[in-house]
């Protein structure tokens, strides 16, 4: 008999788990407090950049990110075909820029280990660099060019994913308001604000920065907290930017609709999603150092999202020891868009009792924080 799975949270991770589980034959219900993709997922710049976002070294987290990048071409194609919704998926590659010789040394170190892990990255400078990115500041000394990195337009991709879920038979309930886990022993039961109770065999919690709310209900401790990312976009303009550009204070991504998206702050501000003048001013100052043509421009749009951060920086993926019907798919911090396909496949593998790599069972186990 098919198992019934309840997914709490309709962000990119929750919807991806829903799609994968439905594809594998499960009955799936997604419960979303507000609107699908309304939080961190919809606010993201959509970068699929495991190399540029993990510059320290090839740990298990980097490998998880890289595995997910490798899943993306087929995953996004499935979502596109199933949903019929168009979204941008751009294989532009990235440039991680350096202004000084000391920064270039770090880039060379980065390039060295990343080439052993699937990157064909190379250091570019001078005429070659400015041919690739003609409007880049002439103060830039060199860049690490990583052709493997890409980006998607997150708001459209979430719409496509939601549509793919609905077409596949996932039941999605939005605007449910508060939800309480009232049973997780013989089955799971979730009671929502209007008094409706949803029953299932397993529950996947993918409530992003709100994942800690399960703490009280389960008596487990999940140190997940919100880190605000302020972001802004410049309106369509010439000249265009060809690559994603990373620097040690942020990033810029040119979208096919002509906008340039620039991020992002890392603020401790609780659940406050407002943007501050200081936050956007700081981004503007950096942006014009990277692309001087942005100097006179005002962003046409600025917004903020809440990244779900964990105490050790790693996500929570898998079942809870002592409450095996509950699985966590949360705490993806800066990498929710990138990690969504691999998370979906791992969660489905856990539910189907398939083999899951030992480092996932260890480093990413939600029980590493649990004090039962
Ligand atoms: N992944 C980009 C960010 O979190 O700002």
mmCIF file of C-alpha atoms and ligand atoms in Angstrom:
data_model
loop_
_atom_site.group_PDB
_atom_site.id
_atom_site.type_symbol
_atom_site.label_atom_id
_atom_site.label_comp_id
_atom_site.label_asym_id
_atom_site.label_seq_id
_atom_site.Cartn_x
_atom_site.Cartn_y
_atom_site.Cartn_z
ATOM 1 C CA UNK A 1 0.000 0.000 0.000
ATOM 2 C CA UNK A 2 1.318 3.460 -0.887
ATOM 3 C CA UNK A 3 2.570 5.536 2.024
ATOM 4 C CA UNK A 4 1.084 8.931 2.630
ATOM 5 C CA UNK A 5 3.689 11.668 3.132
ATOM 6 C CA UNK A 6 3.001 15.077 4.632
ATOM 7 C CA UNK A 7 5.469 17.793 3.741
ATOM 8 C CA UNK A 8 5.525 20.865 5.932
ATOM 9 C CA UNK A 9 6.802 23.835 3.930
ATOM 10 C CA UNK A 10 6.304 24.761 0.276
ATOM 11 C CA UNK A 11 9.676 26.328 -0.451
ATOM 12 C CA UNK A 12 12.022 24.908 -3.057
ATOM 13 C CA UNK A 13 13.202 22.087 -0.776
ATOM 14 C CA UNK A 14 9.687 21.014 0.267
ATOM 15 C CA UNK A 15 8.340 21.145 -3.299
ATOM 16 C CA UNK A 16 11.349 19.230 -4.628
ATOM 17 C CA UNK A 17 10.841 16.495 -2.014
ATOM 18 C CA UNK A 18 7.138 16.431 -2.926
ATOM 19 C CA UNK A 19 7.872 16.076 -6.650
ATOM 20 C CA UNK A 20 10.461 13.325 -6.171
ATOM 21 C CA UNK A 21 8.280 11.355 -3.743
ATOM 22 C CA UNK A 22 5.245 11.632 -6.008
ATOM 23 C CA UNK A 23 7.350 10.468 -8.960
ATOM 24 C CA UNK A 24 8.312 7.409 -6.867
ATOM 25 C CA UNK A 25 4.639 6.586 -6.254
ATOM 26 C CA UNK A 26 3.871 8.124 -2.845
ATOM 27 C CA UNK A 27 0.736 10.064 -1.969
ATOM 28 C CA UNK A 28 1.982 13.519 -1.037
ATOM 29 C CA UNK A 29 0.405 16.520 0.699
ATOM 30 C CA UNK A 30 2.270 19.813 1.035
ATOM 31 C CA UNK A 31 1.175 22.152 3.831
ATOM 32 C CA UNK A 32 2.402 25.731 3.437
ATOM 33 C CA UNK A 33 1.759 28.377 6.095
ATOM 34 C CA UNK A 34 1.667 31.206 3.537
ATOM 35 C CA UNK A 35 2.303 30.905 -0.229
ATOM 36 C CA UNK A 36 4.637 28.421 -1.928
ATOM 37 C CA UNK A 37 8.069 29.938 -2.566
ATOM 38 C CA UNK A 38 7.164 33.044 -0.590
ATOM 39 C CA UNK A 39 10.210 33.007 1.685
ATOM 40 C CA UNK A 40 13.939 32.407 1.085
ATOM 41 C CA UNK A 41 13.427 30.389 -2.140
ATOM 42 C CA UNK A 42 11.594 33.127 -4.011
ATOM 43 C CA UNK A 43 14.067 35.756 -2.762
ATOM 44 C CA UNK A 44 17.180 33.958 -4.002
ATOM 45 C CA UNK A 45 19.493 34.985 -6.823
ATOM 46 C CA UNK A 46 19.355 31.360 -7.989
ATOM 47 C CA UNK A 47 23.074 30.637 -8.189
ATOM 48 C CA UNK A 48 24.157 27.037 -8.734
ATOM 49 C CA UNK A 49 27.720 27.636 -7.657
ATOM 50 C CA UNK A 50 29.243 25.000 -5.367
ATOM 51 C CA UNK A 51 32.806 26.051 -6.201
ATOM 52 C CA UNK A 52 32.366 29.774 -5.615
ATOM 53 C CA UNK A 53 30.215 29.308 -2.514
ATOM 54 C CA UNK A 54 32.634 26.797 -0.904
ATOM 55 C CA UNK A 55 36.107 28.188 -1.189
ATOM 56 C CA UNK A 56 37.620 26.520 1.872
ATOM 57 C CA UNK A 57 38.083 22.941 0.746
ATOM 58 C CA UNK A 58 36.477 19.710 -0.458
ATOM 59 C CA UNK A 59 34.542 18.586 2.625
ATOM 60 C CA UNK A 60 31.394 16.442 2.578
ATOM 61 C CA UNK A 61 29.243 19.559 2.330
ATOM 62 C CA UNK A 62 31.031 20.731 -0.805
ATOM 63 C CA UNK A 63 30.593 17.245 -2.302
ATOM 64 C CA UNK A 64 26.871 17.329 -1.539
ATOM 65 C CA UNK A 65 26.629 20.698 -3.320
ATOM 66 C CA UNK A 66 28.609 19.397 -6.272
ATOM 67 C CA UNK A 67 26.460 16.248 -6.550
ATOM 68 C CA UNK A 68 23.403 18.444 -6.641
ATOM 69 C CA UNK A 69 24.870 20.622 -9.393
ATOM 70 C CA UNK A 70 25.416 17.464 -11.452
ATOM 71 C CA UNK A 71 21.751 16.517 -10.986
ATOM 72 C CA UNK A 72 20.509 19.909 -12.183
ATOM 73 C CA UNK A 73 20.558 19.537 -15.997
ATOM 74 C CA UNK A 74 18.221 16.536 -15.939
ATOM 75 C CA UNK A 75 16.220 17.722 -12.916
ATOM 76 C CA UNK A 76 15.374 21.146 -14.359
ATOM 77 C CA UNK A 77 14.556 19.569 -17.725
ATOM 78 C CA UNK A 78 12.067 17.218 -16.031
ATOM 79 C CA UNK A 79 10.448 20.150 -14.204
ATOM 80 C CA UNK A 80 10.297 22.207 -17.408
ATOM 81 C CA UNK A 81 8.720 19.377 -19.418
ATOM 82 C CA UNK A 82 6.309 18.282 -16.698
ATOM 83 C CA UNK A 83 5.119 21.809 -15.852
ATOM 84 C CA UNK A 84 5.172 23.454 -19.275
ATOM 85 C CA UNK A 85 6.334 26.600 -17.425
ATOM 86 C CA UNK A 86 9.284 28.492 -18.858
ATOM 87 C CA UNK A 87 12.152 29.529 -16.584
ATOM 88 C CA UNK A 88 15.691 30.699 -17.165
ATOM 89 C CA UNK A 89 18.511 28.183 -16.632
ATOM 90 C CA UNK A 90 21.748 29.804 -17.752
ATOM 91 C CA UNK A 91 25.104 28.067 -18.031
ATOM 92 C CA UNK A 92 27.128 31.244 -17.912
ATOM 93 C CA UNK A 93 30.012 30.108 -15.721
ATOM 94 C CA UNK A 94 31.367 32.367 -12.996
ATOM 95 C CA UNK A 95 34.258 34.708 -12.305
ATOM 96 C CA UNK A 96 35.592 34.956 -8.767
ATOM 97 C CA UNK A 97 37.556 38.196 -8.854
ATOM 98 C CA UNK A 98 40.675 39.368 -7.001
ATOM 99 C CA UNK A 99 41.958 42.923 -6.669
ATOM 100 C CA UNK A 100 45.264 42.214 -4.957
ATOM 101 C CA UNK A 101 48.156 39.750 -5.237
ATOM 102 C CA UNK A 102 47.275 38.220 -1.833
ATOM 103 C CA UNK A 103 43.705 37.489 -2.990
ATOM 104 C CA UNK A 104 45.064 35.996 -6.194
ATOM 105 C CA UNK A 105 47.151 33.566 -4.120
ATOM 106 C CA UNK A 106 43.949 32.306 -2.432
ATOM 107 C CA UNK A 107 42.271 31.947 -5.825
ATOM 108 C CA UNK A 108 45.186 29.860 -7.049
ATOM 109 C CA UNK A 109 44.834 27.598 -3.995
ATOM 110 C CA UNK A 110 41.094 27.348 -4.655
ATOM 111 C CA UNK A 111 41.710 26.463 -8.303
ATOM 112 C CA UNK A 112 44.201 23.757 -7.333
ATOM 113 C CA UNK A 113 41.846 21.684 -5.180
ATOM 114 C CA UNK A 114 38.749 22.443 -7.259
ATOM 115 C CA UNK A 115 40.380 21.026 -10.392
ATOM 116 C CA UNK A 116 40.686 17.710 -8.549
ATOM 117 C CA UNK A 117 36.933 17.794 -7.950
ATOM 118 C CA UNK A 118 35.458 18.293 -11.386
ATOM 119 C CA UNK A 119 36.132 21.954 -12.080
ATOM 120 C CA UNK A 120 37.986 23.004 -15.194
ATOM 121 C CA UNK A 121 38.515 26.397 -13.590
ATOM 122 C CA UNK A 122 41.346 28.598 -14.754
ATOM 123 C CA UNK A 123 42.868 31.899 -13.687
ATOM 124 C CA UNK A 124 42.245 34.633 -16.249
ATOM 125 C CA UNK A 125 43.674 38.127 -16.235
ATOM 126 C CA UNK A 126 44.463 41.163 -18.366
ATOM 127 C CA UNK A 127 43.165 41.299 -21.925
ATOM 128 C CA UNK A 128 41.613 37.834 -21.693
ATOM 129 C CA UNK A 129 39.615 38.732 -18.570
ATOM 130 C CA UNK A 130 38.357 42.020 -20.041
ATOM 131 C CA UNK A 131 37.433 40.325 -23.299
ATOM 132 C CA UNK A 132 35.284 37.904 -21.294
ATOM 133 C CA UNK A 133 33.786 40.663 -19.121
ATOM 134 C CA UNK A 134 34.374 43.986 -20.900
ATOM 135 C CA UNK A 135 32.785 46.283 -18.298
ATOM 136 C CA UNK A 136 34.566 44.845 -15.259
ATOM 137 C CA UNK A 137 36.577 47.402 -13.274
ATOM 138 C CA UNK A 138 40.161 47.774 -14.507
ATOM 139 C CA UNK A 139 41.190 47.551 -10.827
ATOM 140 C CA UNK A 140 40.482 43.822 -10.964
ATOM 141 C CA UNK A 141 43.776 41.960 -11.136
ATOM 142 C CA UNK A 142 42.563 38.474 -12.104
ATOM 143 C CA UNK A 143 39.680 36.038 -11.692
ATOM 144 C CA UNK A 144 39.071 32.349 -11.240
ATOM 145 C CA UNK A 145 36.804 31.389 -14.150
ATOM 146 C CA UNK A 146 34.635 28.339 -13.363
ATOM 147 C CA UNK A 147 32.704 27.300 -16.481
ATOM 148 C CA UNK A 148 30.683 24.609 -14.652
ATOM 149 C CA UNK A 149 28.595 27.050 -12.593
ATOM 150 C CA UNK A 150 25.146 28.203 -13.652
ATOM 151 C CA UNK A 151 22.050 29.960 -12.354
ATOM 152 C CA UNK A 152 18.279 29.787 -12.584
ATOM 153 C CA UNK A 153 15.621 32.439 -12.226
ATOM 154 C CA UNK A 154 14.296 31.314 -8.849
ATOM 155 C CA UNK A 155 10.771 32.864 -8.829
ATOM 156 C CA UNK A 156 9.883 31.239 -12.191
ATOM 157 C CA UNK A 157 11.558 27.967 -11.261
ATOM 158 C CA UNK A 158 9.481 27.702 -8.067
ATOM 159 C CA UNK A 159 6.312 28.360 -10.092
ATOM 160 C CA UNK A 160 7.330 25.587 -12.486
ATOM 161 C CA UNK A 161 8.094 23.207 -9.618
ATOM 162 C CA UNK A 162 4.758 23.922 -7.954
ATOM 163 C CA UNK A 163 2.973 23.346 -11.253
ATOM 164 C CA UNK A 164 4.926 20.108 -11.878
ATOM 165 C CA UNK A 165 3.866 18.928 -8.404
ATOM 166 C CA UNK A 166 0.198 19.765 -8.990
ATOM 167 C CA UNK A 167 0.149 18.118 -12.439
ATOM 168 C CA UNK A 168 1.765 15.013 -10.930
ATOM 169 C CA UNK A 169 -0.955 14.756 -8.288
ATOM 170 C CA UNK A 170 0.668 16.366 -5.235
ATOM 171 C CA UNK A 171 -2.015 17.931 -3.040
ATOM 172 C CA UNK A 172 -0.902 21.449 -2.014
ATOM 173 C CA UNK A 173 -2.642 23.363 0.751
ATOM 174 C CA UNK A 174 -1.485 27.000 1.095
ATOM 175 C CA UNK A 175 -2.273 29.690 3.694
ATOM 176 C CA UNK A 176 -2.775 27.129 6.435
ATOM 177 C CA UNK A 177 -1.368 29.521 9.048
ATOM 178 C CA UNK A 178 0.007 27.843 12.125
ATOM 179 C CA UNK A 179 0.491 24.069 12.185
ATOM 180 C CA UNK A 180 1.061 21.787 15.121
ATOM 181 C CA UNK A 181 2.436 18.280 15.101
ATOM 182 C CA UNK A 182 0.058 16.424 17.381
ATOM 183 C CA UNK A 183 1.051 12.770 16.778
ATOM 184 C CA UNK A 184 4.232 11.094 15.463
ATOM 185 C CA UNK A 185 4.199 7.649 16.989
ATOM 186 C CA UNK A 186 1.886 5.208 15.116
ATOM 187 C CA UNK A 187 1.217 7.774 12.365
ATOM 188 C CA UNK A 188 1.751 11.502 11.985
ATOM 189 C CA UNK A 189 -0.987 14.043 12.514
ATOM 190 C CA UNK A 190 -0.739 17.786 11.899
ATOM 191 C CA UNK A 191 -3.404 20.132 13.162
ATOM 192 C CA UNK A 192 -3.675 23.480 11.340
ATOM 193 C CA UNK A 193 -5.162 26.848 12.283
ATOM 194 C CA UNK A 194 -8.714 26.184 10.999
ATOM 195 C CA UNK A 195 -8.913 22.943 13.021
ATOM 196 C CA UNK A 196 -8.327 20.546 10.116
ATOM 197 C CA UNK A 197 -6.104 17.586 11.015
ATOM 198 C CA UNK A 198 -3.941 15.999 8.308
ATOM 199 C CA UNK A 199 -2.844 12.378 8.797
ATOM 200 C CA UNK A 200 0.089 10.626 7.160
ATOM 201 C CA UNK A 201 2.634 7.838 7.551
ATOM 202 C CA UNK A 202 5.716 10.095 7.474
ATOM 203 C CA UNK A 203 6.326 13.818 7.746
ATOM 204 C CA UNK A 204 9.058 15.810 6.020
ATOM 205 C CA UNK A 205 9.779 19.134 7.737
ATOM 206 C CA UNK A 206 11.117 21.656 5.250
ATOM 207 C CA UNK A 207 10.074 24.845 6.963
ATOM 208 C CA UNK A 208 13.302 26.754 6.284
ATOM 209 C CA UNK A 209 14.161 29.350 8.906
ATOM 210 C CA UNK A 210 11.115 28.218 10.904
ATOM 211 C CA UNK A 211 12.373 24.635 11.342
ATOM 212 C CA UNK A 212 13.181 25.372 14.986
ATOM 213 C CA UNK A 213 9.446 25.638 15.707
ATOM 214 C CA UNK A 214 9.309 21.845 15.870
ATOM 215 C CA UNK A 215 11.596 22.023 18.878
ATOM 216 C CA UNK A 216 8.857 22.564 21.428
ATOM 217 C CA UNK A 217 6.507 20.058 19.863
ATOM 218 C CA UNK A 218 9.031 17.220 19.652
ATOM 219 C CA UNK A 219 11.136 18.024 22.673
ATOM 220 C CA UNK A 220 14.210 17.923 20.393
ATOM 221 C CA UNK A 221 16.531 20.820 19.887
ATOM 222 C CA UNK A 222 17.046 22.213 16.364
ATOM 223 C CA UNK A 223 19.385 25.166 16.336
ATOM 224 C CA UNK A 224 18.052 26.657 13.095
ATOM 225 C CA UNK A 225 17.865 30.425 12.983
ATOM 226 C CA UNK A 226 17.196 33.085 10.341
ATOM 227 C CA UNK A 227 19.989 35.080 8.705
ATOM 228 C CA UNK A 228 18.611 37.892 6.586
ATOM 229 C CA UNK A 229 19.983 38.420 3.094
ATOM 230 C CA UNK A 230 19.329 41.857 1.625
ATOM 231 C CA UNK A 231 19.480 41.904 -2.131
ATOM 232 C CA UNK A 232 18.808 44.434 -4.883
ATOM 233 C CA UNK A 233 18.307 44.515 -8.636
ATOM 234 C CA UNK A 234 19.167 47.097 -11.274
ATOM 235 C CA UNK A 235 16.754 47.551 -14.146
ATOM 236 C CA UNK A 236 17.449 46.485 -17.708
ATOM 237 C CA UNK A 237 20.444 48.317 -19.045
ATOM 238 C CA UNK A 238 23.279 48.095 -21.517
ATOM 239 C CA UNK A 239 26.010 46.978 -21.337
ATOM 240 C CA UNK A 240 25.284 43.449 -20.217
ATOM 241 C CA UNK A 241 27.228 41.324 -17.782
ATOM 242 C CA UNK A 242 28.186 37.915 -19.190
ATOM 243 C CA UNK A 243 29.090 35.818 -16.122
ATOM 244 C CA UNK A 244 28.086 35.470 -12.504
ATOM 245 C CA UNK A 245 30.635 37.560 -10.668
ATOM 246 C CA UNK A 246 31.690 36.713 -7.106
ATOM 247 C CA UNK A 247 33.889 38.825 -4.858
ATOM 248 C CA UNK A 248 34.671 38.449 -1.178
ATOM 249 C CA UNK A 249 31.764 40.730 -0.194
ATOM 250 C CA UNK A 250 29.015 39.487 -2.495
ATOM 251 C CA UNK A 251 27.953 38.586 -6.020
ATOM 252 C CA UNK A 252 26.251 39.926 -9.137
ATOM 253 C CA UNK A 253 24.115 37.891 -11.528
ATOM 254 C CA UNK A 254 22.703 39.182 -14.823
ATOM 255 C CA UNK A 255 19.345 37.659 -15.674
ATOM 256 C CA UNK A 256 17.884 37.077 -19.128
ATOM 257 C CA UNK A 257 15.173 39.665 -18.409
ATOM 258 C CA UNK A 258 17.920 42.294 -18.407
ATOM 259 C CA UNK A 259 18.099 42.850 -14.669
ATOM 260 C CA UNK A 260 21.276 42.537 -12.608
ATOM 261 C CA UNK A 261 20.693 40.964 -9.212
ATOM 262 C CA UNK A 262 23.222 41.793 -6.479
ATOM 263 C CA UNK A 263 23.552 40.298 -3.048
ATOM 264 C CA UNK A 264 23.674 39.837 -0.250
ATOM 265 C CA UNK A 265 24.001 40.898 3.355
ATOM 266 C CA UNK A 266 24.148 38.396 6.217
ATOM 267 C CA UNK A 267 22.217 40.098 9.020
ATOM 268 C CA UNK A 268 21.072 38.791 12.367
ATOM 269 C CA UNK A 269 17.665 40.458 12.505
ATOM 270 C CA UNK A 270 15.287 37.765 13.723
ATOM 271 C CA UNK A 271 12.353 37.238 11.361
ATOM 272 C CA UNK A 272 12.422 40.827 10.095
ATOM 273 C CA UNK A 273 12.483 40.827 6.277
ATOM 274 C CA UNK A 274 12.691 44.562 5.766
ATOM 275 C CA UNK A 275 15.570 46.117 3.847
ATOM 276 C CA UNK A 276 17.665 48.854 5.395
ATOM 277 C CA UNK A 277 19.160 51.910 3.731
ATOM 278 C CA UNK A 278 22.562 50.937 5.152
ATOM 279 C CA UNK A 279 22.312 47.378 3.803
ATOM 280 C CA UNK A 280 21.473 48.456 0.255
ATOM 281 C CA UNK A 281 24.011 51.305 0.314
ATOM 282 C CA UNK A 282 26.733 48.817 1.229
ATOM 283 C CA UNK A 283 25.772 46.629 -1.743
ATOM 284 C CA UNK A 284 25.739 49.669 -4.067
ATOM 285 C CA UNK A 285 29.207 50.711 -2.940
ATOM 286 C CA UNK A 286 30.611 47.296 -3.698
ATOM 287 C CA UNK A 287 28.736 46.935 -6.968
ATOM 288 C CA UNK A 288 30.270 50.070 -8.430
ATOM 289 C CA UNK A 289 33.748 48.855 -7.440
ATOM 290 C CA UNK A 290 33.104 45.729 -9.499
ATOM 291 C CA UNK A 291 31.205 47.332 -12.389
ATOM 292 C CA UNK A 292 31.822 51.100 -12.530
ATOM 293 C CA UNK A 293 28.863 51.539 -14.924
ATOM 294 C CA UNK A 294 26.564 50.738 -11.959
ATOM 295 C CA UNK A 295 27.930 53.801 -10.151
ATOM 296 C CA UNK A 296 25.240 56.246 -11.193
ATOM 297 C CA UNK A 297 22.408 53.725 -11.075
ATOM 298 C CA UNK A 298 19.787 53.239 -8.407
ATOM 299 C CA UNK A 299 18.427 49.702 -7.917
ATOM 300 C CA UNK A 300 14.808 49.551 -9.067
ATOM 301 C CA UNK A 301 13.991 46.857 -6.530
ATOM 302 C CA UNK A 302 15.371 45.681 -3.203
ATOM 303 C CA UNK A 303 14.153 42.904 -0.939
ATOM 304 C CA UNK A 304 15.284 40.437 1.696
ATOM 305 C CA UNK A 305 14.982 36.718 2.415
ATOM 306 C CA UNK A 306 15.643 34.663 5.534
ATOM 307 C CA UNK A 307 18.269 31.975 5.057
ATOM 308 C CA UNK A 308 17.880 29.020 7.421
ATOM 309 C CA UNK A 309 21.225 28.727 9.199
ATOM 310 C CA UNK A 310 22.256 25.913 11.533
ATOM 311 C CA UNK A 311 24.740 26.023 14.372
ATOM 312 C CA UNK A 312 27.445 24.092 12.489
ATOM 313 C CA UNK A 313 26.592 25.402 9.017
ATOM 314 C CA UNK A 314 25.416 22.040 7.665
ATOM 315 C CA UNK A 315 21.860 21.133 6.651
ATOM 316 C CA UNK A 316 19.542 18.712 8.432
ATOM 317 C CA UNK A 317 18.691 15.852 6.073
ATOM 318 C CA UNK A 318 17.098 12.597 7.188
ATOM 319 C CA UNK A 319 15.014 10.970 9.918
ATOM 320 C CA UNK A 320 15.078 11.798 13.596
ATOM 321 C CA UNK A 321 16.395 9.116 15.893
ATOM 322 C CA UNK A 322 13.592 8.187 18.261
ATOM 323 C CA UNK A 323 10.913 9.702 15.998
ATOM 324 C CA UNK A 324 11.628 7.917 12.725
ATOM 325 C CA UNK A 325 8.387 9.028 11.083
ATOM 326 C CA UNK A 326 9.737 12.569 11.084
ATOM 327 C CA UNK A 327 12.365 13.547 8.518
ATOM 328 C CA UNK A 328 14.048 16.913 8.342
ATOM 329 C CA UNK A 329 14.964 18.642 5.081
ATOM 330 C CA UNK A 330 16.023 22.020 6.365
ATOM 331 C CA UNK A 331 18.884 24.325 7.309
ATOM 332 C CA UNK A 332 20.316 24.727 3.800
ATOM 333 C CA UNK A 333 21.481 28.259 4.568
ATOM 334 C CA UNK A 334 23.034 29.815 1.391
ATOM 335 C CA UNK A 335 22.492 26.738 -0.779
ATOM 336 C CA UNK A 336 18.791 25.855 -0.760
ATOM 337 C CA UNK A 337 18.280 26.314 -4.503
ATOM 338 C CA UNK A 338 21.421 24.358 -5.357
ATOM 339 C CA UNK A 339 20.808 21.555 -2.847
ATOM 340 C CA UNK A 340 17.127 20.986 -3.611
ATOM 341 C CA UNK A 341 17.457 18.038 -6.061
ATOM 342 C CA UNK A 342 19.996 16.088 -4.002
ATOM 343 C CA UNK A 343 17.962 16.693 -0.826
ATOM 344 C CA UNK A 344 14.797 15.446 -2.538
ATOM 345 C CA UNK A 345 16.516 12.278 -3.712
ATOM 346 C CA UNK A 346 18.094 11.593 -0.307
ATOM 347 C CA UNK A 347 14.800 12.116 1.527
ATOM 348 C CA UNK A 348 13.049 9.748 -0.883
ATOM 349 C CA UNK A 349 15.900 7.212 -0.460
ATOM 350 C CA UNK A 350 15.533 7.396 3.333
ATOM 351 C CA UNK A 351 11.777 6.838 3.065
ATOM 352 C CA UNK A 352 12.254 3.904 0.691
ATOM 353 C CA UNK A 353 14.972 2.429 2.939
ATOM 354 C CA UNK A 354 17.507 2.612 0.137
ATOM 355 C CA UNK A 355 21.194 2.995 0.873
ATOM 356 C CA UNK A 356 22.299 6.518 1.767
ATOM 357 C CA UNK A 357 25.990 7.560 1.978
ATOM 358 C CA UNK A 358 27.427 7.287 5.494
ATOM 359 C CA UNK A 359 28.545 10.938 5.562
ATOM 360 C CA UNK A 360 24.909 11.985 5.007
ATOM 361 C CA UNK A 361 23.793 9.780 7.909
ATOM 362 C CA UNK A 362 26.531 11.346 10.033
ATOM 363 C CA UNK A 363 27.313 14.957 9.196
ATOM 364 C CA UNK A 364 23.839 15.935 8.056
ATOM 365 C CA UNK A 365 21.776 13.881 10.484
ATOM 366 C CA UNK A 366 19.235 16.084 12.297
ATOM 367 C CA UNK A 367 19.791 13.938 15.368
ATOM 368 C CA UNK A 368 23.251 15.424 15.833
ATOM 369 C CA UNK A 369 21.484 18.214 17.692
ATOM 370 C CA UNK A 370 18.799 16.193 19.361
ATOM 371 C CA UNK A 371 18.671 15.877 23.102
ATOM 372 C CA UNK A 372 15.849 13.395 23.333
HETATM 373 N N1 LIG B 1 23.516 31.861 -2.097
HETATM 374 C C1 LIG B 1 23.575 33.243 -2.006
HETATM 375 C C2 LIG B 1 23.100 33.834 -0.763
HETATM 376 O O1 LIG B 1 22.672 33.144 0.138
HETATM 377 O O2 LIG B 1 23.166 35.041 -0.652
#
